[in-house]
Short mmCIF file of C-alpha atoms in Angstrom, two decimals:
data_model
loop_
_atom_site.label_atom_id
_atom_site.label_comp_id
_atom_site.label_asym_id
_atom_site.label_seq_id
_atom_site.Cartn_x
_atom_site.Cartn_y
_atom_site.Cartn_z
CA MET A 1 -0.83 -13.95 -25.08
CA THR A 2 -0.81 -14.06 -21.32
CA PRO A 3 1.25 -15.85 -19.90
CA PRO A 4 -0.04 -17.99 -17.22
CA PRO A 5 1.22 -16.87 -13.52
CA ASP A 6 2.15 -20.63 -13.07
CA ASN A 7 4.72 -19.39 -16.07
CA LEU A 8 6.18 -17.08 -13.90
CA SER A 9 9.16 -18.43 -12.26
CA LEU A 10 11.44 -17.22 -9.36
CA GLN A 11 12.94 -20.45 -10.14
CA ASN A 12 14.24 -17.44 -12.67
CA ILE A 13 15.82 -14.97 -11.54
CA ALA A 14 19.62 -14.82 -9.97
CA VAL A 15 19.62 -13.12 -6.90
CA VAL A 16 23.53 -11.39 -7.67
CA LEU A 17 26.28 -10.54 -4.85
CA VAL A 18 29.58 -8.43 -6.14
CA GLU A 19 31.99 -9.66 -3.48
CA PRO A 20 30.05 -9.19 -0.33
CA GLN A 21 33.16 -9.27 2.97
CA GLY A 22 30.78 -11.45 5.42
CA PRO A 23 30.48 -14.61 5.65
CA LEU A 24 27.61 -13.41 8.01
CA ASN A 25 25.62 -12.04 5.24
CA ILE A 26 26.15 -14.20 2.83
CA GLY A 27 24.08 -16.96 5.35
CA SER A 28 21.71 -14.61 5.74
CA VAL A 29 20.82 -14.35 2.92
CA CYS A 30 20.36 -18.00 1.76
CA ARG A 31 18.17 -17.92 4.50
CA ALA A 32 16.80 -15.03 2.74
CA MET A 33 15.61 -17.05 -0.59
CA MET A 34 14.86 -20.37 0.68
CA ASN A 35 12.19 -18.34 3.28
CA PHE A 36 10.39 -16.46 -0.60
CA GLY A 37 11.47 -19.19 -2.85
CA PHE A 38 14.04 -18.69 -4.80
CA SER A 39 17.59 -20.65 -5.30
CA ASP A 40 19.85 -18.88 -7.84
CA LEU A 41 22.67 -17.68 -5.85
CA ARG A 42 25.80 -16.33 -7.96
CA LEU A 43 29.65 -14.31 -5.74
CA VAL A 44 31.26 -12.60 -7.76
CA ASN A 45 34.65 -12.74 -6.36
CA PRO A 46 33.30 -12.90 -3.02
CA THR A 47 36.40 -12.55 -0.44
CA ALA A 48 34.41 -14.27 2.24
CA ASP A 49 34.03 -17.72 2.69
CA HIS A 50 31.35 -18.15 1.70
CA ARG A 51 31.14 -22.54 2.87
CA ALA A 52 32.90 -20.55 6.83
CA GLU A 53 31.19 -22.14 9.47
CA GLU A 54 29.52 -18.62 10.28
CA ALA A 55 28.08 -18.27 6.78
CA ARG A 56 26.36 -22.33 7.09
CA TRP A 57 25.14 -20.88 11.24
CA MET A 58 23.30 -17.79 9.44
CA ALA A 59 21.89 -19.80 6.85
CA VAL A 60 19.76 -22.32 9.25
CA LYS A 61 17.74 -24.90 7.01
CA ALA A 62 19.16 -23.52 4.04
CA GLY A 63 22.99 -24.72 3.90
CA SER A 64 22.58 -26.36 0.19
CA LEU A 65 21.80 -22.65 -1.11
CA LEU A 66 25.65 -21.80 0.06
CA ASP A 67 26.86 -25.30 -0.94
CA ARG A 68 24.73 -24.90 -4.90
CA ALA A 69 25.79 -20.61 -4.75
CA ARG A 70 28.30 -20.39 -8.22
CA ILE A 71 31.68 -18.69 -8.26
CA PHE A 72 32.09 -15.75 -11.24
CA PRO A 73 35.21 -13.91 -11.01
CA ASP A 74 33.40 -10.40 -12.72
CA LEU A 75 29.86 -8.96 -12.77
CA ALA A 76 29.71 -9.50 -16.42
CA ALA A 77 30.19 -13.28 -16.32
CA ALA A 78 27.77 -13.74 -13.74
CA LEU A 79 25.09 -11.89 -16.00
CA ALA A 80 26.17 -13.90 -19.36
CA ASP A 81 22.76 -16.46 -18.81
CA CYS A 82 20.67 -12.56 -17.54
CA GLN A 83 18.21 -10.97 -19.93
CA LEU A 84 17.85 -7.61 -17.52
CA ALA A 85 19.56 -6.98 -14.29
CA LEU A 86 18.78 -4.74 -12.28
CA GLY A 87 21.10 -3.72 -10.22
CA THR A 88 20.35 -2.45 -6.38
CA THR A 89 22.03 1.38 -5.52
CA ARG A 90 21.18 4.96 -3.27
CA ARG A 91 23.63 7.15 -6.35
CA PHE A 92 20.54 8.24 -7.71
CA GLY A 93 23.21 10.45 -10.49
CA LYS A 94 21.00 11.28 -14.16
CA TYR A 95 19.32 8.32 -13.97
CA ARG A 96 16.56 9.02 -11.92
CA GLU A 97 13.97 8.20 -13.96
CA GLU A 98 15.24 4.53 -14.03
CA PHE A 99 14.75 3.99 -10.18
CA PHE A 100 12.05 1.48 -9.19
CA HIS A 101 11.19 0.71 -5.29
CA PRO A 102 11.05 -3.37 -5.15
CA ASP A 103 7.35 -3.07 -5.15
CA GLU A 104 8.10 -1.76 -8.75
CA ALA A 105 11.04 -3.45 -9.30
CA ALA A 106 8.45 -7.56 -8.90
CA ARG A 107 5.88 -6.58 -11.02
CA TYR A 108 8.12 -5.25 -13.56
CA LEU A 109 10.66 -7.84 -13.65
CA LEU A 110 7.78 -11.22 -12.83
CA PRO A 111 6.96 -10.73 -16.58
CA LEU A 112 9.83 -11.15 -17.96
CA THR A 113 11.03 -14.51 -15.54
CA GLU A 114 8.23 -16.29 -18.38
CA LYS A 115 10.92 -16.01 -21.02
CA GLY A 116 14.21 -15.77 -19.45
CA ARG A 117 16.40 -14.99 -16.67
CA VAL A 118 17.17 -11.83 -14.43
CA ALA A 119 19.52 -10.90 -12.18
CA LEU A 120 18.31 -8.67 -8.95
CA VAL A 121 21.96 -7.04 -8.39
CA PHE A 122 23.20 -6.36 -4.57
CA GLY A 123 26.42 -4.35 -3.91
CA ARG A 124 29.57 -4.63 -0.97
CA GLU A 125 27.88 -4.10 2.27
CA ASP A 126 30.25 -0.64 2.12
CA LYS A 127 30.67 1.07 -1.24
CA GLY A 128 27.86 -0.99 -2.87
CA LEU A 129 28.03 -1.75 -6.44
CA LEU A 130 30.33 0.69 -8.62
CA THR A 131 29.54 2.72 -11.17
CA ALA A 132 31.21 0.22 -13.95
CA GLU A 133 28.59 -3.04 -12.01
CA LEU A 134 25.83 -0.09 -12.48
CA ASP A 135 26.50 -0.04 -16.07
CA LEU A 136 26.35 -3.82 -16.20
CA CYS A 137 22.89 -3.21 -15.17
CA GLN A 138 19.21 -1.92 -17.04
CA ARG A 139 17.39 -1.03 -15.08
CA PHE A 140 17.82 0.31 -11.05
CA ILE A 141 16.45 -0.72 -6.98
CA THR A 142 16.67 2.17 -4.85
CA ILE A 143 15.45 0.92 -1.15
CA PRO A 144 13.63 4.33 0.61
CA THR A 145 15.17 4.61 3.69
CA SER A 146 15.27 7.79 5.89
CA ASP A 147 18.23 10.17 5.59
CA GLU A 148 19.64 9.41 8.68
CA LEU A 149 20.69 6.43 8.25
CA PRO A 150 20.00 4.95 4.49
CA SER A 151 22.24 2.29 3.93
CA MET A 152 20.24 -0.70 5.34
CA ASN A 153 22.17 -3.82 5.82
CA LEU A 154 22.75 -6.32 2.37
CA ALA A 155 21.39 -9.44 3.79
CA GLN A 156 18.08 -7.02 5.43
CA ALA A 157 17.74 -5.14 2.26
CA VAL A 158 17.73 -8.87 -0.34
CA SER A 159 15.46 -9.26 2.02
CA LEU A 160 13.25 -6.60 1.23
CA CYS A 161 13.31 -6.71 -2.06
CA LEU A 162 13.21 -10.82 -2.62
CA TYR A 163 9.79 -10.61 0.04
CA GLU A 164 8.52 -8.16 -2.38
CA THR A 165 8.90 -10.20 -4.66
CA ALA A 166 7.31 -13.40 -3.80
CA LYS A 167 4.32 -10.82 -2.40
CA THR A 168 4.04 -9.79 -6.47
CA LEU A 169 3.78 -13.46 -7.71
CA GLY A 170 1.71 -14.85 -5.13
CA GLU A 171 -1.19 -11.33 -5.44
CA LEU A 172 -0.45 -12.08 -9.63
CA ARG A 173 -1.50 -15.95 -8.95
CA GLY A 174 -4.43 -14.47 -6.50
CA LYS A 175 -6.09 -12.92 -8.97
CA SER A 176 -5.15 -15.47 -11.47
CA HIS A 177 -8.66 -17.15 -11.92
CA GLY A 178 -10.54 -13.34 -11.70
CA ARG A 179 -9.72 -10.39 -13.64
CA LYS A 180 -5.88 -9.55 -13.60
CA LYS A 181 -3.28 -10.81 -15.27
CA LEU A 182 0.34 -9.42 -15.94
CA ALA A 183 0.74 -9.21 -19.88
CA SER A 184 4.43 -10.45 -20.39
CA GLY A 185 7.81 -9.24 -21.12
CA SER A 186 7.60 -9.60 -25.17
CA VAL A 187 3.53 -8.50 -25.41
CA LEU A 188 5.07 -5.33 -23.29
CA GLU A 189 8.01 -4.87 -25.24
CA GLY A 190 6.15 -5.22 -28.38
CA MET A 191 4.36 -2.30 -27.56
CA TYR A 192 7.07 -0.28 -26.05
CA SER A 193 8.69 -0.64 -29.84
CA HIS A 194 4.80 0.48 -31.43
CA MET A 195 4.93 3.79 -28.72
CA LYS A 196 8.63 4.43 -29.78
CA ARG A 197 8.21 4.26 -33.49
CA THR A 198 4.92 6.03 -33.26
CA LEU A 199 5.92 8.99 -30.91
CA VAL A 200 9.21 9.36 -32.92
CA ASP A 201 6.98 9.76 -36.41
CA ILE A 202 4.66 12.45 -34.80
CA GLU A 203 7.47 14.13 -34.13
CA PHE A 204 7.21 14.27 -30.22
CA LEU A 205 10.03 11.62 -29.16
CA ASP A 206 13.35 13.25 -30.47
CA ALA A 207 14.53 10.73 -33.22
CA GLN A 208 18.13 11.37 -31.58
CA ASN A 209 17.11 10.54 -28.23
CA PRO A 210 13.31 8.99 -28.15
CA GLU A 211 14.68 6.89 -24.62
CA HIS A 212 14.73 9.73 -22.03
CA ILE A 213 10.53 10.21 -22.56
CA LEU A 214 9.96 6.48 -23.31
CA ARG A 215 11.55 6.47 -20.10
CA SER A 216 9.63 7.95 -18.26
CA PHE A 217 6.29 5.74 -20.21
CA ARG A 218 8.22 3.15 -18.79
CA ARG A 219 8.22 3.48 -15.62
CA ILE A 220 4.79 4.67 -15.68
CA LEU A 221 3.39 1.81 -17.14
CA GLY A 222 5.88 -0.18 -15.58
CA ARG A 223 4.23 0.95 -11.99
CA SER A 224 0.71 0.35 -13.29
CA GLY A 225 1.17 -3.45 -14.50
CA LEU A 226 -0.32 -3.38 -17.37
CA ASN A 227 -3.15 -6.81 -18.69
CA ASP A 228 -3.45 -7.65 -22.23
CA ARG A 229 -6.90 -6.24 -23.15
CA GLU A 230 -5.01 -2.70 -21.52
CA VAL A 231 -2.00 -3.38 -23.88
CA ARG A 232 -4.90 -3.63 -27.46
CA ILE A 233 -6.04 -1.21 -25.78
CA LEU A 234 -2.46 1.19 -25.93
CA HIS A 235 -1.58 -0.34 -29.61
CA GLY A 236 -5.73 0.59 -30.22
CA MET A 237 -4.36 4.16 -29.95
CA PHE A 238 -1.09 4.05 -31.62
CA ARG A 239 -2.65 2.84 -35.04
CA SER A 240 -5.16 5.26 -34.43
CA ILE A 241 -2.38 8.14 -33.93
CA ASP A 242 0.03 6.02 -36.96
CA TRP A 243 -3.27 6.70 -39.35
CA VAL A 244 -3.29 9.71 -38.50
CA ASN A 245 -0.38 10.63 -39.47
CA SER A 246 -0.25 9.12 -43.09
CA GLU A 247 -2.99 11.01 -43.23
CA ARG A 248 -1.34 13.77 -43.10
CA ARG A 249 1.89 12.82 -44.10
CA LYS A 250 0.49 11.98 -47.85
CA LYS A 251 -0.79 15.25 -48.36
CA LEU A 252 2.58 16.69 -47.84
CA PRO A 253 4.34 17.98 -50.86
CA GLY A 254 6.62 16.21 -52.60
CA GLU A 255 5.33 12.98 -50.72
CA MET B 1 -12.86 9.81 9.57
CA THR B 2 -9.11 9.55 8.54
CA PRO B 3 -6.40 11.51 10.70
CA PRO B 4 -4.57 14.14 8.59
CA PRO B 5 -1.40 12.25 7.05
CA ASP B 6 1.32 14.85 9.28
CA ASN B 7 -0.22 13.95 13.17
CA LEU B 8 0.79 10.18 12.45
CA SER B 9 3.90 9.16 13.30
CA LEU B 10 6.79 6.20 13.75
CA GLN B 11 8.08 8.17 16.59
CA ASN B 12 4.78 6.18 18.44
CA ILE B 13 5.28 3.03 16.81
CA ALA B 14 7.27 0.53 19.42
CA VAL B 15 9.82 -2.07 18.69
CA VAL B 16 8.80 -4.58 20.82
CA LEU B 17 11.84 -8.04 21.24
CA VAL B 18 10.87 -10.43 23.23
CA GLU B 19 13.66 -12.18 25.35
CA PRO B 20 16.41 -12.17 22.41
CA GLN B 21 19.12 -14.06 22.41
CA GLY B 22 21.59 -12.66 19.83
CA PRO B 23 23.66 -9.44 19.91
CA LEU B 24 23.64 -9.32 16.43
CA ASN B 25 20.40 -9.04 15.95
CA ILE B 26 19.85 -6.52 18.14
CA GLY B 27 22.11 -3.98 16.65
CA SER B 28 20.37 -5.21 12.99
CA VAL B 29 17.69 -3.94 14.86
CA CYS B 30 18.67 -0.51 15.46
CA ARG B 31 20.10 0.24 11.96
CA ALA B 32 16.82 -1.47 10.49
CA MET B 33 14.82 1.04 13.07
CA MET B 34 17.25 3.80 12.01
CA ASN B 35 16.93 3.28 8.09
CA PHE B 36 12.80 3.76 8.55
CA GLY B 37 12.64 6.20 11.29
CA PHE B 38 11.65 4.77 13.83
CA SER B 39 13.97 5.43 17.24
CA ASP B 40 11.67 3.60 20.58
CA LEU B 41 12.88 0.57 21.28
CA ARG B 42 12.10 -2.15 24.02
CA LEU B 43 14.08 -5.08 25.33
CA VAL B 44 11.96 -7.16 27.36
CA ASN B 45 13.58 -9.83 29.80
CA PRO B 46 16.68 -9.48 27.63
CA THR B 47 19.10 -12.53 27.78
CA ALA B 48 22.14 -11.15 25.41
CA ASP B 49 23.68 -7.40 26.27
CA HIS B 50 22.18 -5.13 23.93
CA ARG B 51 25.24 -2.57 25.09
CA ALA B 52 28.06 -5.45 23.59
CA GLU B 53 30.33 -4.27 21.11
CA GLU B 54 28.84 -7.55 18.38
CA ALA B 55 25.37 -4.96 19.11
CA ARG B 56 27.59 -2.42 18.36
CA TRP B 57 28.37 -3.43 15.19
CA MET B 58 25.82 -4.79 14.34
CA ALA B 59 24.19 -0.79 14.87
CA VAL B 60 26.91 0.43 13.21
CA LYS B 61 24.77 4.08 13.42
CA ALA B 62 22.43 3.33 15.28
CA GLY B 63 23.90 2.82 18.28
CA SER B 64 22.10 6.29 20.03
CA LEU B 65 18.92 3.04 19.79
CA LEU B 66 20.95 0.61 22.09
CA ASP B 67 21.96 3.18 24.68
CA ARG B 68 18.06 4.89 25.05
CA ALA B 69 16.79 1.60 24.53
CA ARG B 70 14.50 0.49 27.62
CA ILE B 71 13.55 -2.95 29.48
CA PHE B 72 11.31 -4.42 31.14
CA PRO B 73 10.79 -7.72 33.27
CA ASP B 74 7.70 -9.24 30.76
CA LEU B 75 5.61 -8.67 28.49
CA ALA B 76 2.67 -6.73 30.35
CA ALA B 77 5.10 -3.84 31.77
CA ALA B 78 6.90 -3.28 28.29
CA LEU B 79 2.69 -2.66 26.39
CA ALA B 80 1.37 -0.74 29.53
CA ASP B 81 1.38 2.64 27.53
CA CYS B 82 0.25 0.78 24.74
CA GLN B 83 -3.19 0.88 23.72
CA LEU B 84 -2.46 -1.47 20.77
CA ALA B 85 -0.53 -4.80 20.35
CA LEU B 86 0.27 -6.62 17.56
CA GLY B 87 2.19 -10.05 18.19
CA THR B 88 4.08 -11.78 14.90
CA THR B 89 3.84 -14.92 15.35
CA ARG B 90 3.14 -17.78 12.24
CA ARG B 91 0.93 -19.66 15.40
CA PHE B 92 -2.49 -19.49 13.10
CA GLY B 93 -4.54 -21.55 16.15
CA LYS B 94 -8.17 -20.35 15.46
CA TYR B 95 -7.55 -17.10 15.55
CA ARG B 96 -7.05 -16.77 11.69
CA GLU B 97 -9.11 -14.18 10.44
CA GLU B 98 -7.39 -12.23 13.31
CA PHE B 99 -3.66 -12.48 11.17
CA PHE B 100 -1.99 -9.06 9.16
CA HIS B 101 -0.01 -9.39 6.84
CA PRO B 102 2.48 -6.91 7.11
CA ASP B 103 1.04 -4.28 4.07
CA GLU B 104 -2.36 -5.18 6.18
CA ALA B 105 -1.13 -4.54 9.17
CA ALA B 106 0.49 -1.37 8.70
CA ARG B 107 -2.49 0.24 7.44
CA TYR B 108 -4.30 -0.89 9.76
CA LEU B 109 -2.08 0.00 12.76
CA LEU B 110 -1.03 3.87 11.34
CA PRO B 111 -3.98 5.74 11.82
CA LEU B 112 -4.09 4.43 15.81
CA THR B 113 -0.80 6.45 15.46
CA GLU B 114 -2.22 9.25 15.58
CA LYS B 115 -3.36 9.45 19.40
CA GLY B 116 -1.98 6.97 21.43
CA ARG B 117 1.40 4.04 21.08
CA VAL B 118 1.26 1.10 19.17
CA ALA B 119 3.70 -1.82 19.83
CA LEU B 120 5.18 -4.08 16.44
CA VAL B 121 6.03 -7.30 19.16
CA PHE B 122 8.41 -10.03 17.90
CA GLY B 123 9.22 -13.74 19.54
CA ARG B 124 12.21 -15.62 20.05
CA GLU B 125 15.17 -16.00 17.69
CA ASP B 126 14.09 -19.52 18.62
CA LYS B 127 10.37 -20.08 19.79
CA GLY B 128 9.28 -16.95 18.62
CA LEU B 129 6.20 -16.18 21.16
CA LEU B 130 4.92 -18.10 24.04
CA THR B 131 0.93 -18.14 24.03
CA ALA B 132 0.76 -16.39 26.98
CA GLU B 133 2.51 -13.50 25.25
CA LEU B 134 0.07 -13.24 22.57
CA ASP B 135 -2.68 -13.18 24.53
CA LEU B 136 -1.41 -9.97 25.36
CA CYS B 137 -1.83 -8.55 21.50
CA GLN B 138 -4.87 -7.85 20.02
CA ARG B 139 -3.92 -8.14 16.97
CA PHE B 140 -1.31 -10.82 14.79
CA ILE B 141 1.22 -10.81 12.17
CA THR B 142 2.16 -12.90 9.48
CA ILE B 143 4.29 -12.46 6.94
CA PRO B 144 3.56 -15.09 4.33
CA THR B 145 6.50 -17.04 3.75
CA SER B 146 8.11 -20.60 1.46
CA ASP B 147 7.07 -24.30 3.87
CA GLU B 148 10.88 -24.74 2.97
CA LEU B 149 11.70 -22.48 5.22
CA PRO B 150 8.84 -20.11 7.25
CA SER B 151 11.53 -19.09 9.68
CA MET B 152 12.88 -15.82 9.44
CA ASN B 153 15.59 -13.47 11.11
CA LEU B 154 14.59 -12.17 13.64
CA ALA B 155 16.29 -8.31 12.53
CA GLN B 156 15.42 -8.76 8.75
CA ALA B 157 11.53 -10.07 10.24
CA VAL B 158 11.76 -6.61 12.37
CA SER B 159 13.32 -5.03 8.88
CA LEU B 160 9.70 -6.06 6.53
CA CYS B 161 7.43 -4.51 8.65
CA LEU B 162 8.83 -1.59 9.37
CA TYR B 163 9.58 -0.95 6.16
CA GLU B 164 6.27 -2.05 4.81
CA THR B 165 4.87 1.05 7.75
CA ALA B 166 7.18 3.46 6.75
CA LYS B 167 6.06 2.69 2.98
CA THR B 168 2.63 2.46 4.05
CA LEU B 169 2.69 6.47 5.96
CA GLY B 170 4.33 7.61 2.90
CA GLU B 171 1.65 6.61 0.18
CA LEU B 172 -0.74 8.05 2.98
CA ARG B 173 1.33 10.95 2.89
CA GLY B 174 0.54 11.29 -0.91
CA LYS B 175 4.50 10.40 -1.64
CA SER B 176 3.76 7.04 -3.00
CA HIS B 177 6.58 6.86 -4.98
CA GLY B 178 9.26 8.93 -2.65
CA ARG B 179 10.08 11.59 -4.38
CA LYS B 180 7.65 13.35 -6.26
CA LYS B 181 3.61 14.15 -4.52
CA LEU B 182 0.26 12.87 -6.47
CA ALA B 183 -0.22 15.05 -9.22
CA SER B 184 -3.87 16.62 -7.74
CA GLY B 185 -7.52 15.31 -8.21
CA SER B 186 -8.35 19.29 -10.62
CA VAL B 187 -5.06 18.23 -12.35
CA LEU B 188 -5.32 14.97 -13.44
CA GLU B 189 -8.99 15.82 -14.32
CA GLY B 190 -7.20 18.51 -17.12
CA MET B 191 -5.25 15.53 -18.00
CA TYR B 192 -8.70 12.91 -18.23
CA SER B 193 -10.37 16.53 -20.26
CA HIS B 194 -7.21 16.92 -22.58
CA MET B 195 -6.88 12.94 -23.61
CA LYS B 196 -10.60 12.50 -24.21
CA ARG B 197 -10.84 15.58 -26.41
CA THR B 198 -7.90 14.38 -28.49
CA LEU B 199 -8.95 10.72 -29.16
CA VAL B 200 -12.76 11.55 -29.95
CA ASP B 201 -11.05 13.58 -32.50
CA ILE B 202 -9.14 11.16 -34.22
CA GLU B 203 -11.92 8.66 -33.92
CA PHE B 204 -9.97 7.03 -31.76
CA LEU B 205 -13.11 7.04 -28.97
CA ASP B 206 -16.25 6.93 -30.41
CA ALA B 207 -17.43 10.47 -29.73
CA GLN B 208 -21.31 9.05 -29.34
CA ASN B 209 -19.35 6.58 -26.01
CA PRO B 210 -15.61 7.70 -25.70
CA GLU B 211 -16.25 6.91 -21.54
CA HIS B 212 -15.90 3.44 -22.52
CA ILE B 213 -12.10 3.34 -22.74
CA LEU B 214 -11.53 5.71 -21.20
CA ARG B 215 -12.38 4.38 -18.33
CA SER B 216 -9.14 1.52 -18.84
CA PHE B 217 -6.85 4.52 -19.94
CA ARG B 218 -7.80 6.15 -16.15
CA ARG B 219 -7.99 2.34 -14.75
CA ILE B 220 -4.15 2.17 -16.07
CA LEU B 221 -3.78 5.32 -14.84
CA GLY B 222 -4.95 5.57 -11.90
CA ARG B 223 -3.26 2.42 -10.62
CA SER B 224 0.78 4.08 -11.60
CA GLY B 225 0.01 7.63 -10.34
CA LEU B 226 0.76 10.08 -11.94
CA ASN B 227 3.38 13.39 -10.18
CA ASP B 228 2.73 16.41 -12.22
CA ARG B 229 5.78 16.37 -14.61
CA GLU B 230 3.87 12.53 -15.62
CA VAL B 231 1.04 14.17 -16.38
CA ARG B 232 2.73 17.92 -18.10
CA ILE B 233 4.46 14.74 -20.46
CA LEU B 234 1.03 13.07 -21.00
CA HIS B 235 -0.34 16.35 -22.09
CA GLY B 236 3.46 17.44 -24.47
CA MET B 237 2.00 13.58 -26.46
CA PHE B 238 -1.85 14.99 -26.78
CA ARG B 239 -0.25 18.61 -28.49
CA SER B 240 1.36 17.12 -30.65
CA ILE B 241 -0.81 14.20 -31.40
CA ASP B 242 -3.45 17.51 -31.78
CA TRP B 243 -0.95 18.88 -34.37
CA VAL B 244 -0.63 15.76 -35.78
CA ASN B 245 -4.21 15.71 -37.27
CA SER B 246 -4.91 19.46 -37.96
CA GLU B 247 -1.98 19.06 -40.39
CA ARG B 248 -4.04 16.43 -41.55
CA ARG B 249 -7.46 18.32 -41.42
CA LYS B 250 -7.05 21.89 -43.50
CA LYS B 251 -6.09 19.71 -46.05
CA LEU B 252 -9.63 17.81 -46.50
CA PRO B 253 -11.91 19.10 -48.88
CA GLY B 254 -14.46 21.04 -47.53
CA GLU B 255 -12.19 22.45 -44.70
#
């Protein structure tokens, strides 16, 4: 069942800053969070005092978020109650296919907020997230910037991601009386399981490493934002393939 | 007529700050401008020193934009060579219909940059743009924010508008996912033909009326915007299905 968009909630999205160094930035992040309706701020081993005068000055009327911010010793602890973590980075490495732009990330993560908590993870001002921290994230966000100066101000990067998420939520809600509601995270995961089983069975996906190609399908379908009817159509297609394959197997020698 | 996207240019978009009060903000705006490929900064009667240490510190590697910024005594002078000015404001007044969100503004202004100069105008940190200044703008941009704290940090507001503009330019140039160009129409049609043949063969699509469900696939994949590699993956999947189905048929009585 498609969740009513009212069940999608920005309250279930945590903004996690790993070792932020500047109180101005932390205050500025709070202001952006309140601008776009977010409230769960988590600081991992901050090297700046988030309650300093400068932080409050930049937070303007969002000082309450500074007071309610939770502090964690490491990223794993900060993510303990999150079902999904999206890490922001400009380091592509071998996982290029798993990178979302902020708008794609928003379409991917919002349906998951119906059932649980999702984290947006931002690294240090100077060094971003370390490899060991990226390993704790399941998906990655990169903001497309110019080669001339690719590195963004931390608070601006947070602001862009929150803006895209709030904007996407607005689009989903705006269309809720129209035709399109996104399928929920569990409905999507059910479809991806079916897809994986079917495509391994017909030997299109390598049984040893099905995830590689499957990630491309997740990206394609994540970008398009499936509704319930479309998920049913995909299930139907995989059922037809399952049937053809079972007919083939019946006739194999020894089966 | 849509102009050829290569003639559209971010160089023809001026970023105008009216009476900015904080050197940190001015520096931060320069960084955002270079992040997204903009270079024409205009300051109207600034009350802060835009070459101060703090401005350079926030500009990081975009300090050259501070040096090249042009200073004007009033907004009319700053807009003298611009064919269109878009003013950012949260004051709606009677002109509600002329308000764009940043993404709509980007789609509106980019085609105009082929022929001339366009200005994005941002007001003071505390009071925004005055009525007399808004009167010099032909269209207005408002960033949808929460009622709880509608007012954004100046540099973040600039950053959002520039991000949307650069993103829209990328989409017009056919790089909507940044890294790879979208597959051409003929490549896509080849894939849809294969899809149709395969799905009719396995009897998932009704041979009498395959178009109905096929249209849903066209909508899903059309929204996501496939690149060449993704089209090859889909061809590969259909080839695997074709193979399974041909094996099944070999064993049918009478075939």
